[in-house]
Tab-separated table of C-alpha atoms in Angstrom:
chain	number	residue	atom	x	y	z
Z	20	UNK	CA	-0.915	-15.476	13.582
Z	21	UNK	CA	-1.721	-13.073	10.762
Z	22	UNK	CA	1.235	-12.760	7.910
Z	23	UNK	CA	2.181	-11.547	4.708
Z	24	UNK	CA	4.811	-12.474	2.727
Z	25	UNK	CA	5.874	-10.977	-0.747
Z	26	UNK	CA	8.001	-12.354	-3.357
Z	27	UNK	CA	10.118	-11.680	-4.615
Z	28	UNK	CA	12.604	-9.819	-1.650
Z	29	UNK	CA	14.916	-7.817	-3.860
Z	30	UNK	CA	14.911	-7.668	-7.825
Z	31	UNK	CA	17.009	-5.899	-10.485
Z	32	UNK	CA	15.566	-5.601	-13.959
Z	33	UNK	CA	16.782	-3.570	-16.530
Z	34	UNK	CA	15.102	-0.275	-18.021
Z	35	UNK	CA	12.106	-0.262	-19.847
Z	36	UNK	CA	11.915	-3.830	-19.163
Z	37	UNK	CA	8.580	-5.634	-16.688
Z	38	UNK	CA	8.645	-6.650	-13.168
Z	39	UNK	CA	5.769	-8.692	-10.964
Z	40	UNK	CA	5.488	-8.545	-7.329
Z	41	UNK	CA	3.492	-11.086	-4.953
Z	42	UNK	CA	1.889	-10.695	-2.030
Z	43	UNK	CA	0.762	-13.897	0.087
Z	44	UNK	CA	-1.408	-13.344	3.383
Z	45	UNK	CA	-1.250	-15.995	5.747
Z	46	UNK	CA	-3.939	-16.467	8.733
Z	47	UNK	CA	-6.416	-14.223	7.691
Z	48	UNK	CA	-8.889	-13.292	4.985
Z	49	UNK	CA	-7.264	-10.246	3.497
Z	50	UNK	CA	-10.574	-8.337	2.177
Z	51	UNK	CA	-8.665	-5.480	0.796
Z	52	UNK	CA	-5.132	-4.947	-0.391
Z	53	UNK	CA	-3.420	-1.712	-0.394
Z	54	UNK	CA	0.589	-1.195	-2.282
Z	55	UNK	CA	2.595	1.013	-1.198
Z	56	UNK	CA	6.110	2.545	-2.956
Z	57	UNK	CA	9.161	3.806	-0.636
Z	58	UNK	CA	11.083	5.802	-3.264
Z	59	UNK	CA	14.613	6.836	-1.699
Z	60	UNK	CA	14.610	9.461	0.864
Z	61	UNK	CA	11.087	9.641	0.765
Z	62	UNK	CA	7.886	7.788	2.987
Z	63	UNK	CA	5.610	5.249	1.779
Z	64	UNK	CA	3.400	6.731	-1.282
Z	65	UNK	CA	-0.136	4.696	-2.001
Z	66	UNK	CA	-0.207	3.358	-5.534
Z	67	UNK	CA	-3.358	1.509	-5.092
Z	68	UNK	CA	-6.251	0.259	-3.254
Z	69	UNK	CA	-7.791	-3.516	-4.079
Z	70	UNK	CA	-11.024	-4.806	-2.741
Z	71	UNK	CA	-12.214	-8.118	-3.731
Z	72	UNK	CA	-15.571	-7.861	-5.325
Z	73	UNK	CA	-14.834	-4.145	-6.452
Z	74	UNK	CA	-13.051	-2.084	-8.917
Z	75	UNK	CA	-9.382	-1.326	-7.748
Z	76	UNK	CA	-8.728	2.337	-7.066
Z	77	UNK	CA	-5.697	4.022	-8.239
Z	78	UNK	CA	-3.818	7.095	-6.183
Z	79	UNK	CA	-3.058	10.362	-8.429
Z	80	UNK	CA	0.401	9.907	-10.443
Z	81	UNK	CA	-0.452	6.077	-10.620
Z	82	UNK	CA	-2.288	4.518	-13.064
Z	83	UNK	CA	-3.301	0.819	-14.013
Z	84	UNK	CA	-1.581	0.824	-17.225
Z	85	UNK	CA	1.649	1.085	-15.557
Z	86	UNK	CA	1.190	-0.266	-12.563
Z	87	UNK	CA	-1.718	-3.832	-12.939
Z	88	UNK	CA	-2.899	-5.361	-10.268
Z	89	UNK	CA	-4.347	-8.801	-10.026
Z	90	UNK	CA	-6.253	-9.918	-6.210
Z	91	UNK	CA	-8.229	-13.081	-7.364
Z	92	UNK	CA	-9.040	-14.122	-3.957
Z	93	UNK	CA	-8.682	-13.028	-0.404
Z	94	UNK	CA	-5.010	-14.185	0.110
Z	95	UNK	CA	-3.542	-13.162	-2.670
Z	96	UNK	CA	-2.462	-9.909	-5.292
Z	97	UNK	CA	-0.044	-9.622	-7.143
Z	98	UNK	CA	1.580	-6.265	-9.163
Z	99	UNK	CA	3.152	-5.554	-12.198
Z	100	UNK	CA	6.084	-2.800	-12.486
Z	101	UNK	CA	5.519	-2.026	-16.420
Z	102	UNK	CA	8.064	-0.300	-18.498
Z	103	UNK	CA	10.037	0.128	-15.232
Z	104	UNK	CA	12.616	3.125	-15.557
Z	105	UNK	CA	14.977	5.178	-12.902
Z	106	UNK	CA	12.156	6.767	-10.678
Z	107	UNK	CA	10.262	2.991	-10.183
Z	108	UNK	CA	12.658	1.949	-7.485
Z	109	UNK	CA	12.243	1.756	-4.310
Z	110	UNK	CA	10.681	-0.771	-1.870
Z	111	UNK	CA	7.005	-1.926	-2.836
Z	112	UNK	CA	5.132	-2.969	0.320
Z	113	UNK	CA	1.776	-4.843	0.505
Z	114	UNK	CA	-0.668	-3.858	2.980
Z	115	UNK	CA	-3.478	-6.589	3.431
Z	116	UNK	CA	-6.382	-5.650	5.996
Z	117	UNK	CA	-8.146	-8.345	8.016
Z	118	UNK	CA	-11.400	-6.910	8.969
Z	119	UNK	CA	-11.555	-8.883	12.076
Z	120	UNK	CA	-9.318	-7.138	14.089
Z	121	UNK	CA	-9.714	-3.680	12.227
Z	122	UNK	CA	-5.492	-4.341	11.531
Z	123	UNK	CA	-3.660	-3.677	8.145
Z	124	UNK	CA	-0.343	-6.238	7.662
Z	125	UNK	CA	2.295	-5.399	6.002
Z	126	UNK	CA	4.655	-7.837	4.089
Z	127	UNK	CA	8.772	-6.914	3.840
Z	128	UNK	CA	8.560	-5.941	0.800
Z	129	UNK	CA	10.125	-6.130	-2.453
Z	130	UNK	CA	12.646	-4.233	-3.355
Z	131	UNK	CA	13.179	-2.677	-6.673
Z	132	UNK	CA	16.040	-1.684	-8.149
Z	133	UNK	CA	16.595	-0.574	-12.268
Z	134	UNK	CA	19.829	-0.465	-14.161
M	255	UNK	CA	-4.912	17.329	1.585
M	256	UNK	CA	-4.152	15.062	4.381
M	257	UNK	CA	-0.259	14.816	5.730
M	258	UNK	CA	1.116	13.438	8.860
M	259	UNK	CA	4.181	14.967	10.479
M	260	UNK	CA	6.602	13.253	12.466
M	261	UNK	CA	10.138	14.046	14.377
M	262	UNK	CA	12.663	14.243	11.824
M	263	UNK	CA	15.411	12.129	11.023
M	264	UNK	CA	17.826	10.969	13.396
M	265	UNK	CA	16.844	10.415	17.263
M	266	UNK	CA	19.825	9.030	19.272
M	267	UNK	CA	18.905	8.194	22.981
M	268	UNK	CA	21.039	6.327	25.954
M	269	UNK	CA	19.709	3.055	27.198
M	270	UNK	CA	17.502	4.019	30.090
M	271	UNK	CA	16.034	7.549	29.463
M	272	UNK	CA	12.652	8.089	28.234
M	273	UNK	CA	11.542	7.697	24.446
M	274	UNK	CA	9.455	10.359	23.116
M	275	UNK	CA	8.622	10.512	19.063
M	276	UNK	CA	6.925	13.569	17.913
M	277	UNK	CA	3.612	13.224	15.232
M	278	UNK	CA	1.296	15.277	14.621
M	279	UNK	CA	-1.330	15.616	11.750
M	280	UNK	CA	-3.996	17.090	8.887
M	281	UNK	CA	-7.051	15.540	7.993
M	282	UNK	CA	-10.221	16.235	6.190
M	283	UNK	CA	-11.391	13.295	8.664
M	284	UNK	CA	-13.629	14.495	11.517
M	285	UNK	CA	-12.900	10.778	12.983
M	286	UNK	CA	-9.604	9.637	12.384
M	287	UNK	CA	-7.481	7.093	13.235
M	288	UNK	CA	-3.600	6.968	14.000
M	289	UNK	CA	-1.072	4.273	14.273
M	290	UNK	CA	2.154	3.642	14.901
M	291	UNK	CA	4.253	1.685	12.834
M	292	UNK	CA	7.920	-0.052	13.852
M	293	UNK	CA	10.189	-0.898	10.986
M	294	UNK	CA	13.441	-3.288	11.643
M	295	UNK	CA	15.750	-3.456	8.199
M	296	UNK	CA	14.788	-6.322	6.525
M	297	UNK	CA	11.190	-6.940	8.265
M	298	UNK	CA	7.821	-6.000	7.938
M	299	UNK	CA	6.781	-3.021	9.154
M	300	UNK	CA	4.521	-3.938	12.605
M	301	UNK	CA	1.771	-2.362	14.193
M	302	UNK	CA	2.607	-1.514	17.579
M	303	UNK	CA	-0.226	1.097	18.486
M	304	UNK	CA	-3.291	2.488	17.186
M	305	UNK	CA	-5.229	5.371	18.815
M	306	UNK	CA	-8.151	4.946	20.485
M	307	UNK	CA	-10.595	7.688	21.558
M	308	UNK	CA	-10.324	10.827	21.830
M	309	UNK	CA	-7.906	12.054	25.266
M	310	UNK	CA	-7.635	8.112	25.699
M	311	UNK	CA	-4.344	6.159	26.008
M	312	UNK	CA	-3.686	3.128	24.451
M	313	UNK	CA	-0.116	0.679	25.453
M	314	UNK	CA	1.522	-1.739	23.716
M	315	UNK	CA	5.342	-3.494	25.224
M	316	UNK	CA	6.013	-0.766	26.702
M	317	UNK	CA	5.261	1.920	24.339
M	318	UNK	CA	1.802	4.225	24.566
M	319	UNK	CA	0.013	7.108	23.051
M	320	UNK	CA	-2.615	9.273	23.493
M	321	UNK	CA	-4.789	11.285	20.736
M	322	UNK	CA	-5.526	14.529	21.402
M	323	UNK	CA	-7.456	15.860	18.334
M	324	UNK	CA	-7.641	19.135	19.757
M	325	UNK	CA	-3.399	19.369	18.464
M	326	UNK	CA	-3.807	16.935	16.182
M	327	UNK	CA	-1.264	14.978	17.899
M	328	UNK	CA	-0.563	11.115	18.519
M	329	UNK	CA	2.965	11.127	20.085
M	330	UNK	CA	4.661	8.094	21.293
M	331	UNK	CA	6.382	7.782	24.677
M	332	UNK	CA	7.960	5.106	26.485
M	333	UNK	CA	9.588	5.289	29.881
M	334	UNK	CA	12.707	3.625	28.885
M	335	UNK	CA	14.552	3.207	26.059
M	336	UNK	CA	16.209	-0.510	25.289
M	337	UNK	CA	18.187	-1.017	22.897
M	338	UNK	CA	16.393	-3.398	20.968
M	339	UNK	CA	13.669	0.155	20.560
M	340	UNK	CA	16.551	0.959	18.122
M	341	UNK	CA	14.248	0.662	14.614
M	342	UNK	CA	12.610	3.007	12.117
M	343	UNK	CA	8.875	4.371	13.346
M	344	UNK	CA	6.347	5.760	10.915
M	345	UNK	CA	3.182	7.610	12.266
M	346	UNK	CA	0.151	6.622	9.754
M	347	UNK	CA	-3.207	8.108	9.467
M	348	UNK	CA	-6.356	6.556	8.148
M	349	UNK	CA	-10.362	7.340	8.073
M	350	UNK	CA	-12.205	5.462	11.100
M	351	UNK	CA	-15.169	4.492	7.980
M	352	UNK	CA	-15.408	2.427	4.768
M	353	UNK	CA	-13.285	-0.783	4.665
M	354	UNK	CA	-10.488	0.384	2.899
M	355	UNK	CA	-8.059	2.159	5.369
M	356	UNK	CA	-5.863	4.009	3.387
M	357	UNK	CA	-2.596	5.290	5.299
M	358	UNK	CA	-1.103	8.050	5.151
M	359	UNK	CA	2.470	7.775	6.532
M	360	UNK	CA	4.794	10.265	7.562
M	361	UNK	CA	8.442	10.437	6.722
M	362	UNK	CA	9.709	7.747	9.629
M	363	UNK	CA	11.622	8.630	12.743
M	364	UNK	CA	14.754	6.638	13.353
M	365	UNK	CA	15.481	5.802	16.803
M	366	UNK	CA	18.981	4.617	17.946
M	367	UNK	CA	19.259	3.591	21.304
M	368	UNK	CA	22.195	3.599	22.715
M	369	UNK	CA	24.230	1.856	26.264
């Protein structure tokens, strides 16, 4: 069946300091790539879209020099938390669509937390 | 801009009675999509419905909805709450076009089901 897995689960790294995220899908041909941000008390928030082939598409209040995004092929992306302070945690989900079945899968997440 | 609104907070049901989960929503889409999302701590968050046509049900382990775009509504029901329901739900929006599918969630309903 159709998976995603992220790595790393839960991470602590001090403020002002760098953080990358991985996401894995398993199954299926993930042909775009969407990552999400949970900030406490509050719903899932779209940083950015990624579409192999095409330019990636940042959200408003999100931009590529703080938040990078790598998706080399159609199982994997990967995200950078740079300069992480205070209001960067929360849990950073990975969406990855399978056009076959019209389905977006979500990994668990990885969970950010800054001292 | 587009927003999807869902039950608030806390919903604590006995084993047995009937599971309804409020969401309605906003769009700028004239063909949108809705899903339901369940979220156990420490998982993924799974797909367990997406809306078909308009006025048309759609059923998944138990659990169904129904879009009616003339409230704006996608509200999910079961007949009887178990208590393995007991898990955080997010109603999501999307467009039905382009290949991206960006969701829009709303804020998460927990449901705690009870014996």
């Amino acid at each position: 069946g159709a998976l995603v897995y992220q790595y790393p689960r839960r991470t602590i790294c001090k403020s002002g300091t760098s953080m990358r995220m991985e996401c894995q899908a398993v199954g299926f041909q993930a042909t775009s790539v969407a990552w999400y941000r949970q900030s406490p008390q509050k719903t899932f928030e779209l940083i950015a879209l990624s579409t192999v082939n095409s330019a990636i598409k940042y959200e408003q209040n999100f931009t590529q020099e703080k938040f990078p995004i790598s998706h080399p092929n159609l199982s994997f992306s990967s995200m950078t938390v740079l300069n992480a302070y205070l209001e960067d945690r929360g849990l950073y989900l990975c969406g990855a669509r399978d056009p076959g079945k019209d389905t977006q899968y979500f990994g668990p997440g990885t969970r950010l937390l800054v001292l | 801009g587009d927003s999807v609104t869902q039950t608030e907070g806390l919903v604590t049901l006995t084993e047995g009675l009937p599971v309804m989960l409020n969401c309605t929503y906003q769009t700028i889409y004239s063909n949108p999509f809705l899903f339901w999302y369940v979220h156990y701590l420490n998982e993924s968050p799974r797909l367990l419905l997406k809306s078909s046509t308009d006025n048309k049900r759609t059923e998944h382990q138990g659990f169904h909805a129904t879009l009616h775009k003339s409230s704006s509504s996608f509200h999910l029901q079961k007949s009887s709450a178990q208590l393995s329901d007991s898990a955080l739900y997010y109603c999501a929006l999307s467009d039905r076009t382009g290949n991206t599918r960006k969701l829009i969630f709303g804020l998460g309903t927990t449901l705690q089901v009870q014996p």
